[in-house]
Amino acid sequence: MEKSPVSAAVIRRLPRYLRYLGELLLRDVERISSQELSRLMGLTASQVRQDFNCFGGYGQQGYGYNVAFLHREIASILGIEEQQDAILVGAGNLGRALINHISFERRGFHLVDIYDRDPKLVGSSLHGHTVHHIDLLEEHCARHLPSIAILTVPRLAAGEVVTRLVACGVKGFWNFSSLDIRLPDVTVENVRLGDSLMTLRYRMKQRD
Amino acid sequence: MEKSPVSAAVIRRLPRYLRYLGELLLRDVERISSQELSRLMGLTASQVRQDFNCFGGYGQQGYGYNVAFLHREIASILGIEEQQDAILVGAGNLGRALINHISFERRGFHLVDIYDRDPKLVGSSLHGHTVHHIDLLEEHCARHLPSIAILTVPRLAAGEVVTRLVACGVKGFWNFSSLDIRLPDVTVENVRLGDSLMTLRYRMKQRD
DNA sequence: TAGATTGTTAATCGATTAACAATC
DNA sequence: TAGATTGTTAATCGATTAACAATC
């Protein structure tokens, strides 16, 4: 329970550090300086050192950082060893793609159930899981409380689903709907694909 | 060709403003003050006014902002009326989900072609488009140059694909692969789904 | 006109970069 | 030891918030 007021900007860079360090590890690189790593990643060496020092001194003067050690530490900071149970709500195109595409286990999550309200999808199998009807949610959660929900339902359905999930005790949302979730004691990570595409549109226009 | 040095932070908020204004429009709200809009969106009134004033004075003292006008202006700033041609490269789970899930037309893009290298996918139909073999890319682009590519290929394939696309003249990438694209004269919007999930993991850990 | 609310300047806050002493 | 490179403090830069005069 470390009271770490580490800024969101730093946290958002951690997975990227983890990825680069993982690659160095595969290439049997043993040590790396903030200088080299920054060049590799397109950051400044100063930023790399500041970022790592938010969590403690992982390097050694005159040597740099031990790749394997740093990789382990960042993985641990992100908390990906302690698996948490997750459910997917919304087994449409996007939900199905996420389940097949993202490695949840590698990122600290264990998928336990999939829900949808479409009778055509209920009962079908998806990545080794049976799609359940959303009305079984409360019953299932009473037995086996998932801590996060991946929300890939249409916007109009999202409000009700969120209320029910929060009532069940879900504490985190990976939210792909355009509904803004603002609730106390709930952590939300919004993925706004449409917004992302529109900013690309703008930035390209600026170049012309 | 307005030399607007508007910060990325502002640009990233524009699609969200657009969304909220669109909703107000549907509810026949005619005018809104920065105060009201900020409360609705969870921002400060100051920020709302600063954001809009990056582009010019869209409001009126004592009145607020005209919803319809502001909506139109933001749409125009984002450039979503001038359609640009886009191609999808990688017709796997994620690519197929995006095509079916995202409204490209509403966001200033017109999907012209879909490519993959998997013979099992080539020739199949997807959202009204035939999936072409990636080797037809150069030939097709010579006739009909797309300005952006939606990149949903595996990481290992991404490097080669990017090189070919840039050679063809593609100027923008909506990049879902974990490959970092750093090239001159190319605009890249990275969507790192795995990273997003990991930051959710971290932030939930902080609450316990 | 009086009240409301913008546009805009100034103050604050936070994040990034630079610099350098500490130290491996 | 000398050289390299961190950890950390200070300087800079940028973004957000506050304040208020301008004005509808």
XYZ file of C-alpha atoms (C1' of nucleotides) in Angstrom:
464
model
C 0.000 0.000 0.000
C 2.612 2.520 -1.081
C 1.167 6.032 -1.237
C 2.844 6.877 -4.508
C 1.791 10.113 -6.106
C 3.453 9.141 -9.354
C 2.058 11.168 -12.211
C -0.182 9.655 -14.841
C 2.299 10.729 -17.508
C 4.971 8.488 -16.000
C 2.589 5.564 -15.565
C 1.560 5.748 -19.203
C 5.188 5.336 -20.217
C 5.828 2.270 -18.075
C 4.317 -0.321 -20.433
C 6.451 1.074 -23.230
C 9.600 0.796 -21.141
C 8.571 -2.746 -20.320
C 8.231 -3.564 -23.994
C 11.619 -2.148 -24.957
C 13.320 -3.842 -22.026
C 11.677 -7.124 -22.979
C 13.152 -6.818 -26.441
C 16.607 -6.041 -25.115
C 16.260 -9.088 -22.911
C 15.499 -11.239 -25.943
C 18.620 -9.887 -27.604
C 20.631 -10.794 -24.508
C 21.506 -7.210 -23.720
C 22.623 -7.189 -20.115
C 22.920 -3.519 -19.276
C 21.757 -0.245 -20.761
C 22.355 3.405 -19.955
C 19.607 6.002 -19.787
C 21.343 7.574 -22.787
C 21.043 4.474 -24.985
C 17.519 3.640 -23.879
C 16.362 7.199 -24.478
C 17.791 7.172 -27.981
C 16.089 3.862 -28.701
C 12.733 5.124 -27.494
C 12.867 8.710 -28.672
C 12.938 10.261 -25.202
C 15.545 12.276 -23.328
C 17.992 10.545 -21.006
C 16.881 12.913 -18.278
C 13.307 11.783 -18.589
C 14.257 8.127 -18.468
C 16.201 8.660 -15.243
C 13.482 10.802 -13.703
C 10.863 8.209 -14.574
C 12.765 5.327 -13.002
C 13.609 7.358 -9.946
C 9.932 7.838 -9.176
C 10.088 4.297 -7.879
C 13.603 4.033 -6.516
C 17.208 3.752 -7.575
C 17.312 0.951 -10.084
C 20.580 1.927 -11.707
C 24.204 2.084 -10.786
C 26.523 5.011 -11.413
C 29.058 4.341 -14.121
C 27.235 1.180 -15.192
C 23.693 2.002 -16.159
C 20.696 -0.223 -15.592
C 20.583 -3.990 -15.504
C 18.034 -4.889 -18.152
C 16.666 -8.039 -16.508
C 16.357 -6.392 -13.116
C 14.723 -3.251 -14.466
C 12.301 -5.312 -16.528
C 11.284 -7.296 -13.462
C 10.879 -4.172 -11.372
C 8.647 -2.415 -13.889
C 6.559 -5.540 -14.305
C 6.168 -5.597 -10.554
C 5.281 -1.903 -10.347
C 2.579 -2.459 -12.938
C 1.401 -5.384 -10.848
C 1.076 -7.850 -13.685
C 2.051 -10.888 -11.604
C -0.938 -10.648 -9.294
C -3.717 -11.819 -11.566
C -7.129 -10.255 -11.223
C -10.350 -11.668 -12.555
C -11.944 -9.911 -15.499
C -15.167 -10.282 -17.440
C -16.044 -9.161 -20.930
C -19.416 -7.523 -21.394
C -20.416 -7.227 -25.024
C -19.421 -10.050 -27.354
C -19.849 -8.107 -30.582
C -17.136 -7.486 -33.169
C -14.930 -5.461 -30.923
C -15.301 -7.637 -27.838
C -14.503 -10.761 -29.815
C -11.478 -9.130 -31.426
C -10.098 -8.038 -28.066
C -10.495 -11.476 -26.568
C -8.660 -13.052 -29.464
C -6.097 -10.329 -29.886
C -4.990 -9.203 -26.435
C -3.070 -11.395 -24.070
C -4.870 -10.730 -20.809
C -2.836 -13.214 -18.804
C 0.427 -11.500 -19.696
C -1.012 -8.258 -18.399
C -2.270 -9.326 -15.011
C -5.811 -10.296 -15.872
C -7.592 -13.594 -15.956
C -10.710 -13.716 -18.100
C -13.443 -15.577 -16.289
C -16.663 -14.872 -18.146
C -18.190 -13.343 -21.229
C -21.656 -11.778 -21.356
C -23.959 -10.485 -24.024
C -27.674 -9.918 -24.351
C -28.010 -11.035 -27.949
C -29.673 -14.491 -27.998
C -27.780 -15.259 -31.199
C -24.482 -14.939 -29.333
C -25.496 -16.451 -25.990
C -24.327 -20.040 -25.764
C -21.678 -19.661 -28.442
C -18.067 -20.317 -27.597
C -15.387 -17.684 -27.724
C -11.735 -18.267 -26.995
C -12.647 -21.182 -24.767
C -15.432 -19.376 -22.948
C -19.160 -19.753 -23.307
C -21.016 -16.498 -23.855
C -23.572 -16.098 -21.053
C -26.701 -14.021 -21.049
C -26.183 -10.735 -19.264
C -29.032 -11.590 -16.904
C -26.853 -14.233 -15.282
C -24.379 -11.515 -14.297
C -25.571 -10.929 -10.735
C -25.825 -14.611 -9.959
C -22.328 -15.355 -11.269
C -20.754 -12.338 -9.595
C -22.201 -13.315 -6.223
C -20.135 -16.487 -6.418
C -17.022 -15.205 -8.098
C -16.483 -11.478 -8.052
C -14.485 -10.136 -10.999
C -12.581 -6.939 -10.292
C -12.656 -5.506 -13.788
C -15.045 -5.410 -16.702
C -14.123 -4.928 -20.319
C -16.975 -2.897 -21.655
C -17.668 -3.370 -25.348
C -21.403 -2.804 -25.466
C -23.130 -0.139 -27.567
C -23.373 3.248 -25.945
C -27.087 3.018 -25.329
C -26.706 -0.187 -23.356
C -23.657 1.030 -21.454
C -25.377 3.051 -18.733
C -27.483 0.205 -17.413
C -24.653 -2.299 -17.679
C -22.294 -0.059 -15.716
C -24.845 0.394 -12.921
C -25.318 -3.344 -12.644
C -21.597 -4.063 -12.729
C -20.847 -1.507 -10.038
C -23.656 -2.960 -7.908
C -21.953 -6.340 -8.326
C -18.734 -4.880 -6.978
C -16.707 -4.353 -10.144
C -13.974 -1.812 -9.407
C -12.416 -1.162 -12.785
C -13.575 -0.623 -16.337
C -11.722 -0.915 -19.591
C -14.267 1.189 -21.364
C -14.621 1.039 -25.144
C -18.025 2.676 -25.193
C -18.275 6.407 -25.671
C -20.144 6.744 -22.387
C -18.199 8.656 -19.760
C -18.116 6.734 -16.525
C -17.712 9.036 -13.547
C -18.275 7.147 -10.330
C -16.578 7.142 -6.944
C -14.282 4.231 -6.067
C -14.181 3.032 -9.643
C -11.132 3.173 -11.901
C -11.826 3.725 -15.575
C -9.548 3.466 -18.565
C -11.269 4.863 -21.600
C -10.283 3.752 -25.072
C -11.874 6.127 -27.499
C -11.048 4.708 -30.880
C -13.115 7.215 -32.813
C -11.494 10.145 -31.051
C -8.079 8.731 -31.788
C -8.890 8.501 -35.479
C -10.150 12.087 -35.546
C -6.979 13.482 -34.027
C -5.026 11.687 -36.744
C -7.267 13.426 -39.261
C -6.465 16.812 -37.730
C -2.749 16.304 -37.504
C -2.553 15.226 -41.138
C -4.431 18.333 -42.183
C -1.846 20.469 -40.402
C 0.932 19.121 -42.593
C -0.561 20.065 -45.920
C -2.730 26.268 -44.389
C -3.133 27.960 -40.999
C 0.084 27.782 -38.990
C -1.670 26.821 -35.792
C 0.607 25.777 -32.990
C -2.327 24.412 -31.036
C -1.166 21.977 -28.407
C -1.794 18.258 -28.693
C -3.642 18.346 -25.376
C -6.264 20.664 -26.853
C -6.583 18.640 -30.041
C -7.204 15.460 -28.072
C -10.135 17.121 -26.355
C -11.802 18.304 -29.555
C -13.512 15.013 -30.470
C -14.953 14.849 -26.991
C -16.323 18.377 -27.268
C -17.789 17.390 -30.610
C -19.504 14.410 -29.055
C -21.040 16.383 -26.204
C -22.149 19.165 -28.509
C -23.696 16.584 -30.822
C -25.733 15.266 -27.925
C -26.876 18.712 -26.900
C -27.886 19.265 -30.494
C -30.024 16.129 -30.414
C -31.681 17.417 -27.273
C -32.399 20.710 -29.032
C -30.222 22.732 -26.690
C -29.549 25.988 -28.463
C -26.925 27.666 -26.330
C -24.533 26.636 -23.587
C -22.128 28.487 -21.331
C -18.579 27.374 -20.684
C -19.714 26.836 -17.103
C -22.480 24.374 -18.013
C -20.419 22.547 -20.607
C -17.510 22.197 -18.215
C -19.744 20.736 -15.530
C -21.186 18.287 -18.041
C -17.760 17.152 -19.189
C -15.857 17.282 -15.934
C -13.534 20.116 -16.956
C -13.110 23.677 -15.726
C -14.950 26.535 -17.405
C -11.615 28.238 -17.862
C -10.244 25.326 -19.806
C -13.279 25.175 -22.055
C -12.921 28.849 -22.925
C -9.171 28.601 -23.406
C -9.610 25.588 -25.669
C -12.171 27.261 -27.910
C -10.165 30.448 -28.057
C -7.242 28.609 -29.588
C -9.254 28.750 -32.781
C -11.108 32.021 -32.453
C -13.972 33.641 -30.613
C -16.901 31.303 -31.000
C -18.897 32.653 -28.086
C -20.718 35.783 -27.170
C -20.434 37.627 -23.885
C -23.504 37.319 -21.707
C -24.899 34.555 -23.943
C -22.463 31.682 -24.122
C -21.892 29.506 -27.153
C -24.343 28.573 -29.847
C -24.362 24.784 -29.829
C -25.013 24.231 -33.526
C -22.418 26.788 -34.590
C -19.773 25.507 -32.209
C -20.427 21.930 -33.292
C -19.975 22.881 -36.930
C -16.808 24.807 -36.204
C -15.171 21.973 -34.298
C -16.137 19.508 -37.004
C -14.515 21.829 -39.491
C -11.368 22.266 -37.389
C -11.026 18.503 -37.215
C -11.478 18.429 -40.968
C -14.023 15.659 -41.065
C -15.906 16.995 -44.064
C -12.999 16.634 -46.470
C -12.920 12.891 -46.942
C -9.583 11.172 -47.359
C -9.013 7.716 -48.739
C -7.926 5.020 -46.313
C -6.882 1.402 -46.596
C -6.883 -1.343 -44.011
C -3.824 -3.553 -43.854
C -4.361 -6.674 -41.793
C -7.784 -8.309 -41.947
C -7.414 -10.357 -38.769
C -9.673 -10.151 -35.733
C -8.829 -6.603 -34.869
C -8.911 -5.249 -38.408
C -12.289 -6.848 -39.063
C -13.674 -5.503 -35.793
C -12.547 -1.963 -36.588
C -14.064 -2.053 -40.044
C -17.378 -3.184 -38.650
C -17.298 -1.071 -35.544
C -15.941 2.340 -36.465
C -17.736 4.753 -38.709
C -14.941 5.954 -40.943
C -17.150 8.096 -43.123
C -18.375 10.118 -40.149
C -14.773 10.853 -39.257
C -13.437 12.075 -42.541
C -12.184 8.843 -44.043
C -13.332 6.776 -46.941
C -12.261 3.140 -46.883
C -11.116 2.080 -50.337
C -9.322 -1.226 -49.916
C -8.469 -4.032 -47.530
C -5.273 -6.083 -47.660
C -3.943 -9.191 -46.004
C -1.347 -11.788 -46.822
C -3.241 -14.797 -45.506
C -4.573 -16.806 -48.505
C -7.491 -17.922 -46.352
C -8.641 -14.294 -46.026
C -7.775 -13.049 -49.509
C -10.869 -12.980 -51.690
C -13.289 -12.942 -48.788
C -15.684 -10.071 -48.385
C -15.631 -7.692 -45.473
C -18.068 -4.852 -44.940
C -18.623 -4.648 -48.686
C -14.953 -4.827 -49.605
C -12.995 -7.703 -51.061
C -9.823 -8.547 -49.165
C -6.884 -8.241 -51.568
C -3.491 -9.850 -51.323
C -0.921 -7.448 -49.944
C 1.174 -7.948 -53.072
C -1.376 -5.994 -55.058
C -0.723 -2.990 -52.860
C 1.780 -1.186 -55.097
C -0.283 -1.728 -58.229
C -3.481 -0.435 -56.617
C -1.799 2.525 -54.951
C -0.301 3.641 -58.234
C -3.831 4.104 -59.536
C -5.542 5.374 -56.448
C -3.330 6.705 -53.688
C -4.769 6.365 -50.198
C -3.539 8.927 -47.696
C -3.841 6.809 -44.590
C -3.380 3.187 -43.629
C -4.998 1.439 -40.724
C -2.319 -0.933 -39.565
C -3.591 -4.076 -37.890
C -0.905 -6.545 -38.836
C 1.205 -8.526 -36.351
C 4.246 -6.740 -35.084
C 6.678 -8.888 -37.035
C 5.011 -8.047 -40.326
C 4.624 -4.370 -39.512
C 8.113 -3.175 -40.411
C 8.012 -4.380 -44.001
C 4.435 -3.245 -44.502
C 5.208 0.261 -43.257
C 8.166 0.572 -45.609
C 6.025 -0.474 -48.569
C 3.169 1.820 -47.605
C 5.447 4.825 -47.224
C 7.018 4.015 -50.597
C 3.506 4.060 -52.037
C 2.978 7.537 -50.633
C 0.870 6.865 -47.549
C 1.145 9.857 -45.225
C -0.660 8.733 -42.105
C -0.906 5.623 -39.982
C -3.501 4.559 -37.480
C -1.143 2.117 -35.891
C -2.449 -0.783 -33.800
C 0.791 -2.728 -33.940
C 3.302 -2.328 -31.155
C 5.940 -1.239 -33.646
C 7.016 2.367 -33.189
C 6.877 4.196 -36.486
C 9.316 7.088 -36.570
C 9.594 8.490 -40.052
C 9.802 11.984 -41.504
C 6.713 13.441 -43.195
C 4.481 10.752 -41.802
C 1.798 11.279 -39.163
C 1.225 8.402 -36.779
C -1.512 7.818 -34.264
C -0.618 4.879 -32.086
C -3.309 2.874 -30.344
C -1.622 0.692 -27.792
C -4.380 -1.436 -26.387
C -2.109 -3.576 -24.262
C -0.467 -0.535 -22.696
C -3.846 0.933 -21.930
C -4.887 -2.228 -20.120
C -1.701 -2.252 -18.080
C -2.164 1.299 -16.846
C -5.639 0.301 -15.681
C -4.005 -2.541 -13.756
C -1.628 -0.113 -12.066
C -4.216 2.458 -11.145
C -6.452 -0.181 -9.582
C -3.550 -1.432 -7.524
C -3.042 2.071 -6.152
C -6.528 2.126 -4.684
C -6.214 -0.987 -2.529
C -29.257 49.508 -18.164
C -27.951 45.385 -15.338
C -26.594 40.739 -15.497
C -24.235 37.270 -17.566
C -20.551 35.373 -19.665
C -16.930 35.686 -22.788
C -11.960 36.631 -24.242
C -7.661 37.286 -22.410
C -4.034 38.240 -19.237
C -1.695 36.794 -15.091
C -0.776 33.214 -11.556
C -0.202 28.578 -10.537
C 0.786 24.121 -11.126
C 3.055 20.194 -13.167
C 6.095 17.969 -16.327
C 10.274 17.996 -18.948
C 14.986 19.219 -19.592
C 19.523 20.646 -18.059
C 23.226 20.479 -14.971
C 26.226 18.519 -11.869
C 27.745 16.452 -7.593
C 27.776 11.697 -5.901
C 29.514 7.267 -6.665
C 30.129 2.875 -8.826
C 42.316 5.757 -10.023
C 39.748 7.666 -14.102
C 35.693 7.353 -16.720
C 31.066 6.704 -16.970
C 26.661 7.307 -15.617
C 23.397 7.659 -12.124
C 20.369 10.258 -8.686
C 18.808 14.621 -7.725
C 18.372 19.521 -7.612
C 17.497 23.609 -10.255
C 15.828 25.826 -14.569
C 12.709 25.824 -18.201
C 8.845 25.008 -20.555
C 3.987 24.174 -21.178
C -0.640 23.491 -19.636
C -4.248 24.518 -16.431
C -6.625 27.558 -13.411
C -7.919 32.044 -11.614
C -9.191 36.650 -12.203
C -11.232 40.356 -14.325
C -11.986 43.898 -17.787
C -14.569 43.943 -22.116
C -18.965 43.532 -24.062
C -23.161 41.351 -25.520
